[in-house]
Amino acid sequence: MQIKSVAVLGAGAVGSYVIWGLSSRKDIRLAVIAEGPRAERLKQQGITINGTTYRPQVWTPQEANGVDLLVVALKYGALPGALDSIAAAVGPNTTVMSLMNGVDSEEIIAAKIGAEHVLPSLIKVASHKEADGYHFNPGELAAPLKSERVQAVEALLAGTGIHSRVTPYIKEEIWSKFRLNVCNNLPQAILGAGVGCYQSSAHMKAISDGLCHELEAIAVAKGIDLSKVDASSRHGSLVPPATRYSTLQDLDAGRHTEIDMFSGALMRMGQELGIPTPYNEYTYHMIKALEEKNDGLFDYAAKASDLTCAK
């Protein structure tokens, strides 16, 4: 098995990292899947990554049909609307790698196209968007076992600058990254402060710990043994204390976040398993309220004549 064609669905921070790495491979066809005005914009402007503009091909989902490898790097909220596009791109021999955050994108995609196409994977990369495009430091991919298709992915990534490794504990690694996102990403987004807040404030650490305990209880109930990966991946990469992770970056930019994929998913799982999730429920509603604030819901200056009271 050899990968000769790769399509990326979602050319944001994660998708850009994949495009950056694979653009050095001149022996493959590399494309971004897009339609309409976005496709035209990508064709005209390309994608600027670490100060360099890349111009992968731009395919519709139908033009991508039968691609050897489909990389899904969407925002969580965009996934339901993209399932038909994923199905259109997948052929009999297509491998699909979801590099999305969270723990259920593989299940959602597999329900649409069949689990036999999905190769469980994760990516860790510190990235952010600036006026001139995306910037990041190289991270790492993980994929399970030494099957033929895993070896094909390893061969594809070799020498590209995308650091990769194989692990027998892919499910645990995905949940470990999920834990980092929930416990480190979310509280700082509510506070609006850099990640150093967890070291500086016992109160912020208490909130992070509360989120962590709920997540770990759900993981245990689902048979996820996080101790298998705790030694190597319980803590994230070393970053400056002013670092603002993706949820806070979204709020800073006035965008909606992926809170449904984080605390929203844990609330749903907690309800199914009978495990209380008060820290996640509070966090979910606070970040939803911050999204509403960005949307202008609480702009009362224009409603000065209105009277109200707390209920």
Coordinates of C-alpha atoms in Angstrom, one line a residue:
M1 CA 0.0 0.0 0.0
Q2 CA 1.3 3.4 -1.0
I3 CA -0.3 6.8 -0.5
K4 CA -0.1 8.9 -3.7
S5 CA -3.0 11.3 -3.1
V6 CA -4.0 13.3 0.0
A7 CA -6.9 15.6 0.5
V8 CA -7.3 17.9 3.5
L9 CA -10.8 19.0 4.7
G10 CA -10.4 22.0 6.9
A11 CA -7.4 24.3 6.1
G12 CA -7.3 26.0 9.5
A13 CA -4.4 25.7 12.0
V14 CA -4.2 21.9 12.0
G15 CA -4.9 21.5 8.3
S16 CA -2.2 24.1 7.5
Y17 CA 0.3 22.1 9.5
V18 CA -0.4 19.0 7.4
I19 CA -0.3 21.0 4.2
W20 CA 3.0 22.6 5.3
G21 CA 4.6 19.2 6.0
L22 CA 3.3 17.3 2.9
S23 CA 4.0 20.1 0.5
S24 CA 7.6 18.9 0.5
R25 CA 6.5 15.6 -1.0
K26 CA 6.7 16.1 -4.8
D27 CA 5.6 12.5 -5.5
I28 CA 2.0 12.9 -4.2
R29 CA -1.0 14.9 -5.2
L30 CA -2.0 17.2 -2.4
A31 CA -5.3 19.1 -2.3
V32 CA -7.6 21.0 -0.1
I33 CA -11.3 20.2 -0.3
A34 CA -13.5 23.3 -0.7
E35 CA -16.4 24.6 -2.8
G36 CA -17.9 28.0 -3.8
P37 CA -16.3 31.3 -2.8
R38 CA -13.9 29.6 -0.3
A39 CA -12.5 27.4 -3.1
E40 CA -12.0 30.5 -5.3
R41 CA -10.3 32.3 -2.5
L42 CA -7.9 29.4 -1.9
K43 CA -7.1 29.1 -5.6
Q44 CA -6.3 32.8 -5.8
Q45 CA -4.6 33.5 -2.4
G46 CA -3.3 30.1 -1.4
I47 CA -2.6 29.4 2.3
T48 CA 0.1 31.4 4.2
I49 CA 1.9 29.3 6.8
N50 CA 4.8 30.5 8.9
G51 CA 5.3 33.4 6.5
T52 CA 5.3 31.2 3.3
T53 CA 2.4 30.9 0.9
Y54 CA 1.5 27.4 -0.2
R55 CA -0.8 26.6 -3.2
P56 CA -2.1 23.0 -2.9
Q57 CA -4.7 22.0 -5.5
V58 CA -8.3 22.7 -4.6
W59 CA -10.8 19.9 -5.2
T60 CA -14.5 19.6 -4.7
P61 CA -15.6 16.6 -2.6
Q62 CA -16.5 14.8 -5.9
E63 CA -13.2 15.6 -7.5
A64 CA -11.5 14.1 -4.4
N65 CA -13.5 10.8 -4.6
G66 CA -11.2 7.8 -4.2
V67 CA -8.3 9.8 -2.6
D68 CA -5.9 7.6 -0.8
L69 CA -5.8 9.6 2.4
L70 CA -8.5 12.1 3.6
V71 CA -7.4 14.2 6.6
V72 CA -10.3 15.8 8.4
A73 CA -9.2 18.9 10.4
L74 CA -12.5 20.8 10.8
K75 CA -13.9 22.8 13.7
Y76 CA -16.3 20.6 15.7
G77 CA -19.4 22.6 14.8
A78 CA -18.6 22.2 11.1
L79 CA -18.4 18.4 11.2
P80 CA -22.2 17.5 10.9
G81 CA -22.5 19.7 7.8
A82 CA -19.4 18.2 6.2
L83 CA -20.4 14.5 6.5
D84 CA -21.9 14.4 3.0
S85 CA -18.6 15.9 1.6
I86 CA -16.6 13.3 3.5
A87 CA -18.8 10.5 2.1
A88 CA -18.4 12.0 -1.4
A89 CA -14.6 12.0 -1.2
V90 CA -14.2 8.5 0.3
G91 CA -13.7 5.6 -2.1
P92 CA -13.4 1.9 -1.5
N93 CA -9.7 2.2 -0.5
T94 CA -9.7 5.6 1.2
T95 CA -8.2 6.0 4.7
V96 CA -9.6 8.8 6.8
M97 CA -7.7 10.4 9.7
S98 CA -9.6 12.8 11.9
L99 CA -7.2 15.2 13.6
M100 CA -10.0 17.1 15.3
N101 CA -10.0 17.7 19.0
G102 CA -12.4 15.8 21.3
V103 CA -13.1 12.1 21.6
D104 CA -16.1 11.4 19.3
S105 CA -15.3 12.7 15.8
E106 CA -14.1 9.2 14.7
E107 CA -17.4 7.7 15.8
I108 CA -19.4 10.4 14.0
I109 CA -17.4 10.0 10.8
A110 CA -17.5 6.2 11.0
A111 CA -21.3 6.2 11.3
K112 CA -21.4 7.9 8.0
I113 CA -18.8 6.1 6.0
G114 CA -18.0 2.9 7.9
A115 CA -15.5 2.2 10.6
E116 CA -13.2 0.3 8.2
H117 CA -12.1 3.6 6.6
V118 CA -11.2 5.4 9.9
L119 CA -7.7 5.3 11.3
P120 CA -7.8 6.7 14.9
S121 CA -5.3 9.5 15.1
L122 CA -4.4 12.6 17.0
I123 CA -2.2 15.7 16.5
K124 CA -0.5 17.9 19.0
V125 CA 0.7 21.3 17.6
A126 CA 0.9 24.7 19.2
S127 CA -0.6 27.0 16.6
H128 CA -2.3 30.4 16.2
K129 CA -3.6 32.7 13.5
E130 CA -2.1 36.1 12.8
A131 CA -2.8 38.7 10.2
D132 CA -0.4 37.0 7.8
G133 CA -1.7 33.5 8.2
Y134 CA -1.1 30.5 10.5
H135 CA 2.0 30.1 12.7
F136 CA 3.0 27.0 14.7
N137 CA 5.9 25.0 16.1
P138 CA 6.0 21.4 14.9
G139 CA 4.0 18.9 17.0
E140 CA 3.4 15.1 16.7
L141 CA 1.0 12.7 15.3
A142 CA 0.0 9.4 16.7
A143 CA -1.4 6.3 15.0
P144 CA -2.0 2.8 16.2
L145 CA -0.1 -0.4 15.6
K146 CA 1.9 -1.5 12.5
S147 CA -0.8 -2.3 10.0
E148 CA -0.2 -1.9 6.3
R149 CA -2.0 1.5 6.2
V150 CA -0.2 2.7 9.3
Q151 CA 3.1 1.9 7.6
A152 CA 1.8 3.8 4.5
V153 CA 1.1 6.9 6.6
E154 CA 4.5 6.6 8.3
A155 CA 6.1 6.5 4.8
L156 CA 4.1 9.5 3.7
L157 CA 5.2 11.6 6.6
A158 CA 8.9 10.5 6.6
G159 CA 11.1 13.5 5.9
T160 CA 8.3 16.0 5.8
G161 CA 9.0 17.8 9.1
I162 CA 5.8 16.4 10.6
H163 CA 7.1 14.4 13.6
S164 CA 5.1 11.1 14.0
R165 CA 5.1 8.1 16.2
V166 CA 3.0 4.9 16.5
T167 CA 1.3 3.9 19.8
P168 CA -0.7 0.9 20.9
Y169 CA -2.7 3.2 23.2
I170 CA -4.3 5.5 20.7
K171 CA -7.7 5.7 22.5
E172 CA -5.9 6.6 25.8
E173 CA -3.8 9.2 24.0
I174 CA -6.8 10.8 22.4
W175 CA -8.5 11.0 25.9
S176 CA -5.2 12.3 27.4
K177 CA -5.2 15.2 24.8
F178 CA -8.9 15.7 25.6
R179 CA -8.1 16.1 29.2
L180 CA -5.5 18.7 28.5
N181 CA -8.0 20.6 26.4
V182 CA -10.8 20.5 29.0
C183 CA -8.6 21.2 32.0
N184 CA -6.1 23.8 30.5
N185 CA -8.1 25.2 27.6
L186 CA -11.4 26.1 29.3
P187 CA -10.8 27.8 32.7
Q188 CA -8.3 30.3 31.2
A189 CA -10.9 31.2 28.5
I190 CA -13.4 32.2 31.2
L191 CA -10.7 34.2 33.1
G192 CA -9.2 35.7 29.9
A193 CA -5.7 35.1 31.1
G194 CA -2.6 33.2 29.9
V195 CA -2.0 29.6 30.9
G196 CA 0.3 30.7 33.7
C197 CA -2.8 31.4 35.7
Y198 CA -2.9 27.7 36.8
Q199 CA 0.5 28.2 38.5
S200 CA -0.2 31.6 39.9
S201 CA -3.7 31.0 41.3
A202 CA -4.8 28.2 43.7
H203 CA -8.4 29.0 42.7
M204 CA -7.7 28.4 39.0
K205 CA -5.9 25.2 39.8
A206 CA -8.9 24.1 41.9
I207 CA -11.2 24.7 38.9
S208 CA -8.9 22.8 36.6
D209 CA -8.7 19.9 39.0
G210 CA -12.5 19.8 39.4
L211 CA -12.9 19.5 35.6
C212 CA -10.1 16.8 35.5
H213 CA -11.8 14.7 38.2
E214 CA -15.1 14.6 36.3
L215 CA -13.4 13.7 33.1
E216 CA -11.3 11.0 34.7
A217 CA -14.4 9.5 36.3
I218 CA -16.1 9.3 33.0
A219 CA -13.0 7.8 31.4
V220 CA -12.8 5.0 34.0
A221 CA -16.5 4.3 33.4
K222 CA -15.8 3.9 29.7
G223 CA -12.9 1.6 30.2
I224 CA -10.2 4.2 29.3
D225 CA -7.1 3.6 31.3
L226 CA -5.3 7.0 31.3
S227 CA -2.5 5.6 33.5
K228 CA -1.1 3.9 30.3
V229 CA -0.1 7.3 28.9
D230 CA 0.1 9.5 32.0
A231 CA 3.9 9.3 32.3
S232 CA 4.5 10.8 28.9
S233 CA 1.4 13.0 28.1
R234 CA -0.3 14.2 31.3
H235 CA 1.2 17.6 30.8
G236 CA 1.2 19.6 27.6
S237 CA 4.2 21.2 25.9
L238 CA 6.2 23.9 27.6
V239 CA 4.8 27.3 26.6
P240 CA 5.2 30.9 27.9
P241 CA 2.8 31.7 30.7
A242 CA 1.1 34.3 28.5
T243 CA 0.0 31.6 26.0
R244 CA -3.7 31.7 25.1
Y245 CA -5.1 28.3 24.0
S246 CA -7.6 27.8 21.2
T247 CA -10.8 28.5 23.2
L248 CA -9.5 31.8 24.4
Q249 CA -8.2 32.6 20.9
D250 CA -11.7 32.0 19.6
L251 CA -13.3 34.3 22.2
D252 CA -10.6 37.0 21.6
A253 CA -11.4 36.9 17.9
G254 CA -15.2 37.0 18.5
R255 CA -15.7 33.5 17.2
H256 CA -17.8 30.7 18.6
T257 CA -15.8 28.0 20.4
E258 CA -15.7 24.2 20.4
I259 CA -17.2 24.0 23.9
D260 CA -19.8 21.5 22.7
M261 CA -16.9 19.1 21.9
F262 CA -15.3 19.6 25.3
S263 CA -17.7 20.2 28.3
G264 CA -20.7 19.6 26.2
A265 CA -19.6 16.1 25.3
L266 CA -18.6 15.3 28.9
M267 CA -22.1 16.5 30.1
R268 CA -23.7 14.1 27.6
M269 CA -21.5 11.2 28.6
G270 CA -22.0 12.0 32.3
Q271 CA -25.8 11.9 31.9
E272 CA -25.6 8.6 30.1
L273 CA -23.3 7.1 32.8
G274 CA -25.0 8.7 35.8
I275 CA -21.8 10.7 36.7
P276 CA -22.4 14.3 37.9
T277 CA -20.4 17.0 36.0
P278 CA -21.1 20.3 37.8
Y279 CA -17.7 21.8 37.0
N280 CA -18.2 21.1 33.3
E281 CA -21.8 22.3 33.3
Y282 CA -20.8 25.6 34.8
T283 CA -17.9 25.9 32.4
Y284 CA -20.1 25.0 29.4
H285 CA -22.7 27.7 30.3
M286 CA -20.2 30.4 31.1
I287 CA -18.4 29.9 27.7
K288 CA -21.7 29.9 25.9
A289 CA -22.6 33.1 27.7
L290 CA -19.2 34.6 26.6
E291 CA -20.1 33.7 23.0
E292 CA -23.4 35.5 23.4
K293 CA -21.5 38.5 24.8
N294 CA -19.3 38.5 21.7
D295 CA -22.5 38.3 19.6
G296 CA -23.8 41.5 21.2
L297 CA -26.6 40.0 23.3
F298 CA -25.6 42.0 26.4
D299 CA -25.0 45.3 24.6
Y300 CA -27.5 47.2 26.7
A301 CA -26.2 50.7 25.7
A302 CA -28.7 50.8 22.9
K303 CA -31.5 49.7 25.3
A304 CA -31.0 52.3 28.0
S305 CA -34.7 53.0 28.2
D306 CA -35.5 49.3 28.9
L307 CA -36.0 48.3 32.6
T308 CA -35.3 44.9 33.9
C309 CA -34.6 43.0 37.1
A310 CA -32.7 39.9 38.1
K311 CA -34.8 36.8 38.4

